[in-house]
C-alpha cells in the first residue's frame, strides 16, 4: 500500500513537471512567433523579403498561415497609419479646395485597395453632386472631373442625404442608369460611397471604386468613415478659406472701383430742369424704382441717361449697395466678356490673376450698361442668361455663380433696326425693354437751358475760384434758340469754356457763330444714315416745314437751300414726312 502511494505521488510530480515544461515551451513559442512577426512586419513595411519559417523551440512548430495573417494585419495597420499621416500633411499644406481634394484622393488610392477615388460636392441648390476631384490614373476618360450626378435616385445621392455609407459589392448593386453606364464603361465592379460629415452637416461624398468585385471590406469602410470625418473638416476649412479669400478680393475690387468712381464721378451732380418733358421722365423713374424690373433708357448722346440710371438706383431698395457702370462701347469686344463676367487665372494669355467681373461687383445692387447696343452678338446670350436665370460662369471656369442684380441699360442706337439687320437679339431686347424710358434731347426742353447755364457757370466758377453774378440776356436768348445737337454735354462744354474766358463778374459767353443761326455741324464721312435720321426727325418735329424761323433748316443751323440739297441727296421728301 505504501509502495502504491509512493508510485502515485511520483507520477503526479512527473505530470506537473511535464505540464510546466509544456507551458514554458508555449510561452517561448509565442515569444518567438511575436519576435518573428515584429521583425517581418518591419521588413514588410520596407519592402524587403520576409521569412515564413520560425525555428521551433524543442519539438514545437508554428503554422505559417497564422504568420501570414499576422503580417497582413500588420501591413494593413501600417498602410492606414501611413494614410493618416499623408492626409494630415496634405490637410496642413493645402487650403485651395480643389488642390486639397486631389491630394487627398491620391493618398487614399495609393494606400487602399482600389483603382479610383473621387470627392463630390453639392451645387448651390443641393440638387446635384459635382465631382470636384478625382484620382484615376488607369481611367479611360469616361469618368472625369466636373461630371454631375443628381442627388435623387443615385447611390452617392443616397449617401449624401442619409449620412450613411453605401457599399456596392457587384455591378448589380447599382440601380441608377446614368451611374451604371459610367461604371460599365470604366469596368468598375465594386466600391463605396462615404458621406463627408462635419458638425452634423453633410458637406459631400467620398467615393472609392475597384475593378474587382467585393474589393471593399467592412474593416476598410469602418476605417474610411473615421478618416472621412477628418476630410470633411478639411473641406469645411478650405471652403471657408476660399469664401474669405473671395470676399476679400471682392471688397478690394469694390474699393478700387469706388475710388475710381470718386475720381471720375459724373460731371452732373443732379438732374437740373423743370420742363414738362423732364418731369415726365422723373415720374416714370419714381414709378419703376421700387421694383426690380429692367429699365431701358433711350435717347441721344449727351442727354444725361447715366443720371437717370443713378436716380433709379437711388430711389430703389438697393440704394445702400453698389451702383456699377460699364460703357460697352469703350471696351474692345475681346475684353468685354472678361470685364463683365470676370475670369480665372490662366483663362487666356495675360490672365495672371483672377478677376471679379462687374456683375459680381453689382451683386445685390444695380448694374448700368451704357451703350448696350454695342455688345457683340456672340456675348448677348450670356447676358440674356443673367437676366433670365441670374447665373453665369467666369471666363475659364465651369463653376456657376448666382447673382441678384438690377439691370439698367442705355443706348442711343435704333435697336429695332439692329434686330431687323440681325445685329441684336430680339429675345435680349424684350428682356431689356421691360420698362423703357425715353430721355428727351435738350432742344425739346428749351425752358431748362437757362437753369442749366446758371448751374454749370456756378459749378465751374467754384472750381476755378471765380465769381460770376450775371449772364447777359442776349447771350441767354441765343443759347435758348440753338438746337444743341450735342445736347446737355455740348452746353456744358460751352459754359465751361465761357467761364475760362470770363475776367469779370459777368459770364463772357462768346458765341458769335450763333448770331444769325449760321453755325453748322459738318456730317462725318460715311455717316449718311445718322444724318438722314436727324433730318427726318427734325422734319417730323416741324411738321415737314423746311424754311422759316421755326423750320427744320433754322433749327438745324443750315441755310434753307443747303438743307434742301442734302435732303435731295439723301432722298428725303418733306411732303411724305409731314
XYZ file of C-alpha atoms in Angstrom:
578
model
C 0.000 0.000 0.000
C 2.826 2.326 0.916
C 4.609 1.357 -2.285
C 1.461 2.121 -4.311
C 1.058 5.582 -2.711
C 4.676 6.441 -3.413
C 4.323 5.423 -7.016
C 1.219 7.633 -7.410
C 2.960 10.678 -5.923
C 5.932 10.216 -8.234
C 3.600 10.062 -11.243
C 1.835 13.253 -10.183
C 5.109 15.136 -9.832
C 6.215 13.866 -13.218
C 2.925 15.067 -14.748
C 3.227 18.514 -13.146
C 6.792 18.763 -14.346
C 5.659 17.884 -17.917
C 2.855 20.449 -17.841
C 5.262 23.108 -16.599
C 7.663 22.312 -19.441
C 4.821 22.408 -21.959
C 3.690 25.862 -20.668
C 7.231 27.158 -20.757
C 7.584 25.846 -24.295
C 4.322 27.531 -25.330
C 5.452 30.813 -23.805
C 8.760 30.585 -25.622
C 6.949 29.653 -28.825
C 4.617 32.632 -28.507
C 7.545 34.952 -27.794
C 9.420 33.515 -30.762
C 6.415 33.986 -33.067
C 5.937 37.529 -31.812
C 9.582 38.366 -32.461
C 9.381 36.961 -35.973
C 6.135 38.793 -36.717
C 7.579 42.095 -35.492
C 10.783 41.536 -37.457
C 8.956 40.589 -40.652
C 6.486 43.459 -40.195
C 9.402 45.844 -40.370
C 10.693 44.034 -43.450
C 7.210 44.105 -44.983
C 6.948 47.844 -44.458
C 10.390 48.370 -46.013
C 9.506 46.141 -48.953
C 12.288 43.542 -48.292
C 11.880 39.760 -48.287
C 10.383 38.018 -45.243
C 10.930 34.627 -43.546
C 7.964 32.363 -43.049
C 9.792 29.572 -41.190
C 10.199 30.034 -37.433
C 12.823 27.880 -35.683
C 10.767 25.693 -33.328
C 11.942 25.507 -29.689
C 12.055 21.879 -28.743
C 9.521 19.889 -30.731
C 7.112 22.760 -31.309
C 6.487 24.288 -34.734
C 4.123 27.024 -35.865
C 1.592 27.326 -38.668
C 2.930 29.596 -41.434
C -0.628 30.650 -42.344
C -1.082 32.339 -38.986
C 2.093 34.287 -39.568
C 0.854 35.447 -42.961
C -2.396 36.599 -41.375
C -0.498 38.430 -38.674
C 1.765 40.056 -41.278
C -1.265 41.083 -43.335
C -2.821 42.704 -40.306
C 0.434 44.467 -39.526
C 0.794 45.623 -43.121
C -2.786 46.929 -43.191
C -2.283 48.830 -39.970
C 0.962 50.236 -41.376
C -0.813 51.378 -44.559
C -3.593 53.004 -42.570
C -1.146 54.821 -40.332
C 0.720 55.995 -43.420
C -2.563 57.154 -44.984
C -3.487 59.147 -41.876
C -0.024 60.710 -41.829
C -0.220 61.610 -45.538
C -3.697 63.076 -45.095
C -2.572 65.113 -42.107
C 0.340 66.543 -44.099
C -1.937 67.236 -47.079
C -4.553 68.982 -44.954
C -1.908 71.091 -43.255
C -0.255 72.177 -46.521
C -3.294 72.868 -48.751
C -6.044 75.436 -48.402
C -7.114 75.616 -52.041
C -10.175 73.285 -52.163
C -9.535 71.561 -55.490
C -5.810 71.004 -54.834
C -6.627 69.681 -51.361
C -9.226 67.226 -52.642
C -6.958 65.961 -55.414
C -4.127 65.328 -52.972
C -6.439 63.514 -50.539
C -7.851 61.351 -53.336
C -4.359 60.350 -54.454
C -3.301 59.455 -50.886
C -6.346 57.246 -50.347
C -5.961 55.412 -53.678
C -2.291 54.679 -53.010
C -2.984 53.192 -49.572
C -6.355 51.457 -50.031
C -7.176 48.543 -52.309
C -8.976 50.488 -55.067
C -8.496 51.890 -58.577
C -10.221 55.264 -58.310
C -11.049 57.770 -55.581
C -13.192 60.889 -56.020
C -14.723 63.652 -53.922
C -18.171 65.051 -54.759
C -19.614 68.348 -53.518
C -23.187 69.650 -53.887
C -24.204 72.621 -56.022
C -25.742 75.749 -54.528
C -29.298 74.361 -54.766
C -28.177 70.980 -53.338
C -29.868 69.174 -56.220
C -26.750 67.744 -57.873
C -23.339 66.470 -56.833
C -20.329 67.565 -58.895
C -17.092 65.575 -58.974
C -14.616 68.209 -57.774
C -11.510 65.984 -57.627
C -10.573 62.527 -58.841
C -7.530 60.244 -58.817
C -7.876 57.574 -61.520
C -4.535 57.086 -63.305
C -5.770 53.981 -65.164
C -9.037 55.599 -66.269
C -10.231 55.534 -69.868
C -11.694 59.037 -69.798
C -15.367 58.134 -69.343
C -15.355 59.422 -65.748
C -13.848 62.895 -65.424
C -13.680 65.793 -63.019
C -16.636 68.122 -63.327
C -19.240 65.481 -64.173
C -22.556 65.854 -62.373
C -24.982 63.306 -60.925
C -28.409 64.088 -59.453
C -28.817 63.558 -55.730
C -32.200 61.910 -56.204
C -32.046 58.345 -57.467
C -28.306 57.699 -57.196
C -26.189 55.807 -54.683
C -23.929 58.778 -53.974
C -27.034 60.921 -53.544
C -28.424 58.440 -51.017
C -25.168 58.533 -49.050
C -25.296 62.344 -49.133
C -28.930 62.544 -47.957
C -28.829 59.847 -45.272
C -25.307 60.449 -43.981
C -24.656 56.677 -44.086
C -22.148 54.744 -46.207
C -23.305 52.829 -49.284
C -21.275 49.730 -50.283
C -21.506 48.343 -53.814
C -20.183 44.759 -53.923
C -21.074 43.935 -57.537
C -22.264 45.962 -60.555
C -25.768 44.582 -59.955
C -25.999 46.640 -56.741
C -26.076 49.905 -58.759
C -29.607 50.966 -59.697
C -29.051 54.385 -61.336
C -28.880 54.069 -65.131
C -26.505 57.031 -65.641
C -24.136 55.791 -62.933
C -24.302 52.204 -64.248
C -23.320 53.356 -67.730
C -20.263 55.265 -66.481
C -19.120 52.385 -64.254
C -19.595 49.847 -67.049
C -17.505 51.911 -69.470
C -14.683 52.093 -66.910
C -15.130 48.408 -65.834
C -15.705 49.391 -62.186
C -17.076 46.302 -60.409
C -17.365 47.396 -56.761
C -16.916 50.361 -54.495
C -18.442 52.520 -51.800
C -19.841 55.998 -51.203
C -18.971 57.572 -47.858
C -20.653 60.782 -46.603
C -18.340 63.591 -45.502
C -19.970 64.850 -42.322
C -18.786 67.689 -40.095
C -20.787 69.094 -37.175
C -23.885 67.119 -38.208
C -23.803 68.631 -41.695
C -23.044 66.598 -44.810
C -20.562 68.500 -46.982
C -20.053 65.970 -49.748
C -19.343 62.349 -50.621
C -16.114 60.341 -50.884
C -16.303 57.514 -53.432
C -13.936 54.577 -53.984
C -14.107 52.197 -56.932
C -12.344 48.966 -57.875
C -12.300 46.793 -60.984
C -12.540 43.732 -58.722
C -15.795 42.611 -57.139
C -16.119 42.713 -53.321
C -12.888 44.691 -53.069
C -14.100 46.921 -50.228
C -14.374 45.025 -46.925
C -16.180 46.203 -43.762
C -12.894 46.979 -41.996
C -11.954 49.393 -44.824
C -15.348 51.091 -44.637
C -15.093 51.485 -40.853
C -11.633 52.994 -41.099
C -12.514 55.261 -44.052
C -15.601 56.572 -42.251
C -13.344 57.741 -39.436
C -10.953 59.260 -41.973
C -13.906 60.869 -43.786
C -14.607 62.947 -40.689
C -11.131 64.464 -40.959
C -11.616 65.032 -44.688
C -14.925 66.801 -44.019
C -13.263 69.152 -41.530
C -10.532 69.865 -44.074
C -13.134 70.613 -46.774
C -15.044 72.894 -44.416
C -11.872 74.814 -43.608
C -10.854 75.030 -47.261
C -14.295 76.256 -48.348
C -14.283 78.832 -45.556
C -10.816 79.945 -46.657
C -11.972 80.291 -50.263
C -15.082 82.219 -49.208
C -12.980 84.585 -47.113
C -10.497 84.990 -49.975
C -13.327 85.688 -52.463
C -14.908 88.234 -50.121
C -11.531 89.856 -49.564
C -10.943 90.088 -53.318
C -14.445 91.425 -53.867
C -14.016 94.081 -51.199
C -10.673 95.060 -52.696
C -12.251 95.291 -56.158
C -15.167 97.329 -54.809
C -12.739 99.645 -53.019
C -10.759 100.215 -56.230
C -13.952 100.681 -58.204
C -15.441 103.179 -55.752
C -12.161 105.079 -55.583
C -12.199 105.257 -59.375
C -15.817 106.413 -59.242
C -14.835 109.221 -56.867
C -12.015 110.289 -59.172
C -14.100 110.065 -62.353
C -17.507 110.884 -60.946
C -20.077 112.282 -63.288
C -19.846 115.964 -64.088
C -23.535 116.235 -63.234
C -24.268 116.500 -59.540
C -28.019 116.219 -60.138
C -30.771 116.377 -62.689
C -31.459 120.048 -63.423
C -34.661 121.263 -65.037
C -38.360 121.952 -64.566
C -39.754 121.319 -68.040
C -42.760 119.091 -68.540
C -40.681 116.655 -70.646
C -38.175 116.209 -67.817
C -40.896 115.947 -65.166
C -42.484 113.121 -67.164
C -39.175 111.235 -67.137
C -38.804 111.672 -63.390
C -42.342 110.427 -62.826
C -41.507 107.260 -64.735
C -38.308 106.868 -62.684
C -40.278 107.176 -59.446
C -42.767 104.572 -60.695
C -40.245 101.888 -61.658
C -37.570 102.473 -58.998
C -39.258 100.419 -56.268
C -39.375 97.292 -58.434
C -36.534 95.093 -59.698
C -37.623 95.305 -63.339
C -35.065 96.003 -66.047
C -35.059 99.571 -67.362
C -34.033 100.605 -70.873
C -33.073 104.267 -71.299
C -33.404 105.555 -74.856
C -32.169 108.881 -76.133
C -29.490 110.758 -77.979
C -25.959 111.012 -76.716
C -25.346 113.680 -74.080
C -28.906 113.767 -72.714
C -27.956 112.516 -69.218
C -29.022 108.871 -69.354
C -26.493 107.924 -66.672
C -28.022 110.466 -64.279
C -31.428 108.907 -64.844
C -29.942 105.453 -64.163
C -28.450 106.738 -60.897
C -31.830 108.169 -59.958
C -33.429 104.739 -60.497
C -30.814 103.206 -58.186
C -31.025 105.920 -55.527
C -34.798 105.612 -55.261
C -34.765 101.792 -55.051
C -34.330 99.465 -52.079
C -30.832 98.732 -53.436
C -29.615 102.273 -52.788
C -27.269 101.154 -49.983
C -25.488 98.702 -52.297
C -23.114 99.326 -55.180
C -24.053 101.155 -58.381
C -21.701 99.734 -61.030
C -21.478 101.162 -64.522
C -19.916 99.773 -67.691
C -19.654 101.513 -71.055
C -19.925 98.667 -73.558
C -18.649 100.837 -76.419
C -15.478 101.883 -74.593
C -14.077 98.342 -74.199
C -12.866 96.150 -77.075
C -15.158 93.206 -77.788
C -12.485 90.668 -76.860
C -12.132 92.133 -73.368
C -15.781 92.935 -72.713
C -16.625 89.374 -71.628
C -13.815 89.394 -69.060
C -14.815 92.854 -67.832
C -18.475 91.886 -67.473
C -18.247 88.300 -66.191
C -14.693 88.148 -64.793
C -12.072 85.494 -65.483
C -9.996 82.850 -63.742
C -6.235 82.805 -63.581
C -4.844 81.332 -66.807
C -8.127 81.696 -68.702
C -6.252 83.386 -71.554
C -2.843 84.783 -72.333
C -2.095 87.548 -69.855
C -4.654 86.413 -67.247
C -2.080 86.141 -64.471
C -4.585 86.733 -61.665
C -8.244 86.081 -61.004
C -10.548 88.988 -61.869
C -14.008 89.680 -60.488
C -16.388 90.986 -63.148
C -18.776 93.909 -62.929
C -21.712 91.530 -62.459
C -20.267 90.184 -59.198
C -19.407 93.688 -58.036
C -23.026 94.710 -58.607
C -24.483 91.738 -56.696
C -27.432 92.974 -54.579
C -27.023 96.355 -56.302
C -27.536 97.905 -59.743
C -25.556 97.382 -62.964
C -25.737 100.171 -65.548
C -24.790 99.070 -69.070
C -24.273 102.169 -71.189
C -24.261 101.797 -74.982
C -25.788 98.314 -74.651
C -26.324 98.224 -78.416
C -22.557 97.819 -78.857
C -22.413 94.444 -77.069
C -21.059 91.852 -79.547
C -23.655 89.416 -80.867
C -21.782 86.373 -79.511
C -21.823 87.810 -75.984
C -25.543 88.618 -75.921
C -26.729 85.061 -74.986
C -24.626 85.139 -71.801
C -26.178 88.466 -70.798
C -29.616 87.058 -71.590
C -28.919 84.111 -69.272
C -28.062 86.500 -66.449
C -31.336 88.355 -66.967
C -33.381 85.135 -67.124
C -31.703 82.915 -64.511
C -29.381 85.224 -62.576
C -26.386 82.955 -63.181
C -23.167 82.905 -65.209
C -19.649 81.453 -65.299
C -16.415 83.373 -65.196
C -14.252 83.128 -68.285
C -12.187 79.936 -67.922
C -14.354 78.468 -65.149
C -17.015 75.748 -65.027
C -18.390 76.867 -61.687
C -21.783 78.572 -61.982
C -22.242 81.737 -59.942
C -25.552 83.227 -58.840
C -26.114 86.982 -58.679
C -29.009 89.252 -57.781
C -28.562 92.323 -59.973
C -30.947 95.041 -61.105
C -30.048 95.933 -64.705
C -30.425 99.389 -66.213
C -29.338 99.676 -69.852
C -28.989 102.694 -72.121
C -28.446 103.232 -75.823
C -28.658 105.942 -78.456
C -28.973 103.397 -81.259
C -32.094 102.142 -83.022
C -32.388 98.644 -81.557
C -35.434 97.812 -83.708
C -33.408 98.378 -86.854
C -30.483 96.404 -85.381
C -32.855 93.465 -84.756
C -34.022 93.604 -88.390
C -30.379 93.609 -89.511
C -29.608 90.693 -87.123
C -27.120 92.767 -85.147
C -29.072 92.481 -81.885
C -31.020 89.551 -80.437
C -34.747 90.106 -80.206
C -35.077 87.971 -77.033
C -32.443 90.087 -75.276
C -34.225 93.255 -76.419
C -37.507 92.053 -74.903
C -35.752 91.338 -71.609
C -34.155 94.789 -71.558
C -37.236 96.625 -72.775
C -39.424 95.769 -69.772
C -39.739 99.431 -68.795
C -38.432 101.814 -71.490
C -37.833 105.481 -70.660
C -37.067 107.983 -73.408
C -34.801 110.779 -72.216
C -35.685 113.912 -74.256
C -32.992 115.875 -76.114
C -32.208 119.392 -74.934
C -33.998 121.013 -77.904
C -37.277 119.531 -76.583
C -36.832 121.225 -73.218
C -35.578 124.758 -74.081
C -37.044 126.178 -70.866
C -34.392 124.189 -68.959
C -31.463 125.817 -70.789
C -31.267 128.970 -68.554
C -31.298 126.753 -65.433
C -28.523 124.564 -66.859
C -26.409 127.557 -67.872
C -26.625 129.031 -64.347
C -25.915 125.626 -62.788
C -22.799 124.946 -64.892
C -21.490 128.502 -64.628
C -21.631 128.403 -60.814
C -20.112 124.919 -60.714
C -17.086 125.816 -62.840
C -16.731 129.239 -61.210
C -16.294 127.498 -57.822
C -13.763 125.087 -59.316
C -11.742 127.935 -60.861
C -12.050 130.328 -57.937
C -14.072 132.889 -59.858
C -17.232 134.810 -59.004
C -19.959 135.086 -61.633
C -23.030 137.087 -60.738
C -24.833 137.651 -64.039
C -25.314 136.262 -67.533
C -26.045 138.609 -70.478
C -29.670 138.358 -71.575
C -28.756 138.494 -75.275
C -26.375 135.560 -74.869
C -29.023 133.598 -72.967
C -31.521 134.131 -75.806
C -29.004 132.856 -78.336
C -28.305 129.793 -76.194
C -32.013 129.095 -75.818
C -32.655 129.278 -79.588
C -29.829 126.915 -80.509
C -30.876 123.318 -81.249
C -27.912 121.693 -79.405
C -27.103 118.556 -81.433
C -24.737 117.524 -78.631
C -27.444 118.101 -76.012
C -26.528 118.843 -72.389
C -22.925 117.732 -72.861
C -22.413 120.324 -75.600
C -23.986 123.044 -73.437
C -21.810 122.043 -70.514
C -18.603 122.305 -72.565
C -19.622 125.698 -73.950
C -20.311 127.089 -70.461
C -17.011 125.717 -69.142
C -15.149 127.488 -71.970
C -17.071 130.677 -71.186
C -16.070 130.519 -67.502
C -12.424 130.071 -68.508
C -12.641 133.234 -70.645
C -14.538 135.299 -68.065
C -12.481 138.046 -66.338
C -15.309 139.883 -64.557
C -18.482 139.015 -62.664
C -20.444 138.744 -65.923
C -20.246 135.464 -67.842
C -18.419 136.059 -71.133
C -20.495 133.909 -73.479
C -18.728 134.432 -76.815
C -20.952 132.762 -79.346
C -20.744 134.924 -82.497
C -21.351 131.782 -84.574
C -24.876 131.644 -83.138
C -25.732 135.263 -84.043
C -27.504 134.567 -87.321
C -28.142 130.875 -86.868
C -25.251 130.118 -89.200
C -23.445 127.571 -87.032
C -23.432 124.276 -88.875
C -22.405 120.789 -87.996
C -20.412 119.067 -90.702
C -21.565 115.478 -91.140
C -18.980 112.800 -90.702
C -17.909 110.980 -93.843
C -19.716 107.703 -94.307
C -22.336 108.626 -91.691
C -25.236 109.371 -94.051
C -27.695 107.159 -92.180
C -27.235 109.168 -88.991
C -27.632 112.448 -90.866
C -30.732 111.139 -92.615
C -32.258 110.105 -89.288
C -31.528 113.527 -87.820
C -33.114 115.384 -90.754
C -36.190 113.138 -90.763
C -36.619 113.567 -87.017
C -36.365 117.362 -87.325
C -38.880 117.428 -90.185
C -41.319 115.447 -88.092
C -40.938 117.951 -85.246
C -41.622 120.861 -87.649
C -44.454 119.052 -89.495
C -42.400 118.973 -92.694
C -41.614 122.709 -92.734
C -38.086 123.395 -94.064
C -37.853 127.203 -94.155
C -38.915 129.945 -91.780
C -37.681 130.928 -88.307
C -39.078 127.715 -86.763
C -38.391 125.455 -89.746
C -36.066 122.470 -89.856
C -33.243 124.430 -91.547
C -33.157 127.131 -88.862
C -33.342 124.614 -86.037
C -30.508 122.568 -87.505
C -28.350 125.614 -88.243
C -28.454 125.207 -92.036
C -29.426 127.587 -94.806
C -32.686 126.564 -96.430
C -31.024 125.820 -99.790
C -28.275 123.786 -98.059
C -30.802 121.616 -96.242
C -32.870 121.104 -99.415
C -29.719 120.000 -101.286
C -28.869 117.465 -98.598
C -32.462 116.197 -98.465
C -32.414 115.653 -102.231
C -29.108 113.823 -101.988
C -30.465 111.548 -99.246
C -33.820 111.017 -100.976
C -35.934 112.717 -98.276
C -39.330 114.124 -99.335
C -40.709 116.535 -96.665
C -44.275 116.118 -98.029
C -44.270 112.428 -97.145
C -42.922 113.122 -93.671
C -45.470 115.807 -92.872
